[in-house]
C-alpha positions as CSV (number, residue, x, y, z in Angstrom):
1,X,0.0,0.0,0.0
2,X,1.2,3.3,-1.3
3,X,0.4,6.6,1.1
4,X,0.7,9.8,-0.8
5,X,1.0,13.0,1.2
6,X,2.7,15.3,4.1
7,X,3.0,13.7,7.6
8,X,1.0,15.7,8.9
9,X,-1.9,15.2,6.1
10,X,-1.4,11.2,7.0
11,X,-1.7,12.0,10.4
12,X,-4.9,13.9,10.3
13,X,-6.6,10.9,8.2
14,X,-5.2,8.1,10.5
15,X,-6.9,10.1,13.4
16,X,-10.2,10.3,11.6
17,X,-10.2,6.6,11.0
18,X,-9.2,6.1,14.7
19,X,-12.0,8.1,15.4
20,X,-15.1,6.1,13.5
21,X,-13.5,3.2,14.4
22,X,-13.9,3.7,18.1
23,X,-17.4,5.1,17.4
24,X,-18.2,2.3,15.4
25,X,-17.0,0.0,17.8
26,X,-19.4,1.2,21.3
27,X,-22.5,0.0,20.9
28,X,-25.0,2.4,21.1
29,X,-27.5,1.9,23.8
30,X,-31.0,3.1,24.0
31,X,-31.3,5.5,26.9
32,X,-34.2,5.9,29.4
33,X,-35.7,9.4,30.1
34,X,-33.9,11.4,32.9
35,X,-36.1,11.6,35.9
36,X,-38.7,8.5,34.7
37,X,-39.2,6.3,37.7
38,X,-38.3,2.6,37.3
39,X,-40.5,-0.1,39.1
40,X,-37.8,-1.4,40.6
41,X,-37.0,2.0,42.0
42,X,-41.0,2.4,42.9
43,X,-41.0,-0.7,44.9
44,X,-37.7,0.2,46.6
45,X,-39.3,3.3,48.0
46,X,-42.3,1.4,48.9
47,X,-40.5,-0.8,51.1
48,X,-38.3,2.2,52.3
49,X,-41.6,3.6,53.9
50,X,-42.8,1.5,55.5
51,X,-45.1,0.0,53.3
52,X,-44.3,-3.7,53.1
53,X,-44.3,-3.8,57.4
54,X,-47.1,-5.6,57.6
55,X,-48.3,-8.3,54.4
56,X,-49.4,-6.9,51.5
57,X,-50.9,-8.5,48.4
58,X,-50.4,-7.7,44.7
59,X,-53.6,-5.9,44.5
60,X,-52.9,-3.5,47.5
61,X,-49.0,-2.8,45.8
62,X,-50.9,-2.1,43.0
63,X,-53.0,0.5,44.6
64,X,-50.5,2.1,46.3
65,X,-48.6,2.6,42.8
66,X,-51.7,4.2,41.7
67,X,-51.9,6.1,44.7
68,X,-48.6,7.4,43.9
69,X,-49.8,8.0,39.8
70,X,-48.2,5.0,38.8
71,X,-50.0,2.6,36.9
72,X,-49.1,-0.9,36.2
73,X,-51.2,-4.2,35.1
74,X,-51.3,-6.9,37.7
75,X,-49.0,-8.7,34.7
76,X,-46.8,-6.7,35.0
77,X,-46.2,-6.2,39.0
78,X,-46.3,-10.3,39.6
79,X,-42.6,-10.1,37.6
80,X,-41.5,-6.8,39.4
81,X,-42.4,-8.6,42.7
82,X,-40.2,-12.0,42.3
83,X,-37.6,-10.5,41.3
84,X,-37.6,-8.6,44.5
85,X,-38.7,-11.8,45.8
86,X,-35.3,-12.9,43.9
87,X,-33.0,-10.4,44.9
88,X,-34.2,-10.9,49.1
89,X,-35.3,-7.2,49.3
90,X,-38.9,-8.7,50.0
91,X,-39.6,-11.8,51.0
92,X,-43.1,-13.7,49.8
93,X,-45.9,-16.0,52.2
94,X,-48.6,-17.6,51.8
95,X,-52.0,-16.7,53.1
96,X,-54.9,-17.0,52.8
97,X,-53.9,-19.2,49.2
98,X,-52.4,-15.8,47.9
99,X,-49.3,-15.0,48.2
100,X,-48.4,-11.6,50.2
101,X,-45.2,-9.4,50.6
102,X,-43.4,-8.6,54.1
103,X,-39.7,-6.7,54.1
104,X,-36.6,-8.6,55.1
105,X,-35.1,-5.8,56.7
């Protein structure tokens, strides 16, 4: 391979071709909006105050979302739940044959 030009002309282009490649190679993620509240993070704060003292079901976690102008389907919060359940932030009992939600903490 043949390069025709002035150092510093060669050095310019092989700096622009370091420069897509490193773009090129970082994929690029899709971001969340700043300041949107994450389930995760809504459930967290939930248990943070208190909420989760005594049992609660999916249908009162639910309310209390809504409470809090939240609104998630019941499909949605059973996930969000177990993987709390998962993680040991919460931990899940039966009663009643439904399963309710105390903290660990």
């Amino acid at each position: 391979m043949e390069v025709d030009g002035t150092p510093a002309e060669i050095r310019a282009v092989l700096q622009d071709l370091k420069r897509e490649e490193e773009a090129a190679a970082t994929p690029k993620r899709k971001s969340t909006k700043p300041g949107r509240a994450q389930l995760p993070d809504l459930l967290g704060s939930l248990a943070d105050g208190g909420f989760f003292k005594k049992p609660q079901d999916l249908a009162a976690v639910k309310t209390a979302l809504g409470e809090m102008g939240h609104h998630y389907p019941m499909t949605t919060l059973s996930g969000a739940m177990l993987r709390q359940v998962r993680g040991r932030t919460l931990r899940r009992m039966r009663q009643d044959k439904r399963w309710v939600y105390v903290t660990t903490r």
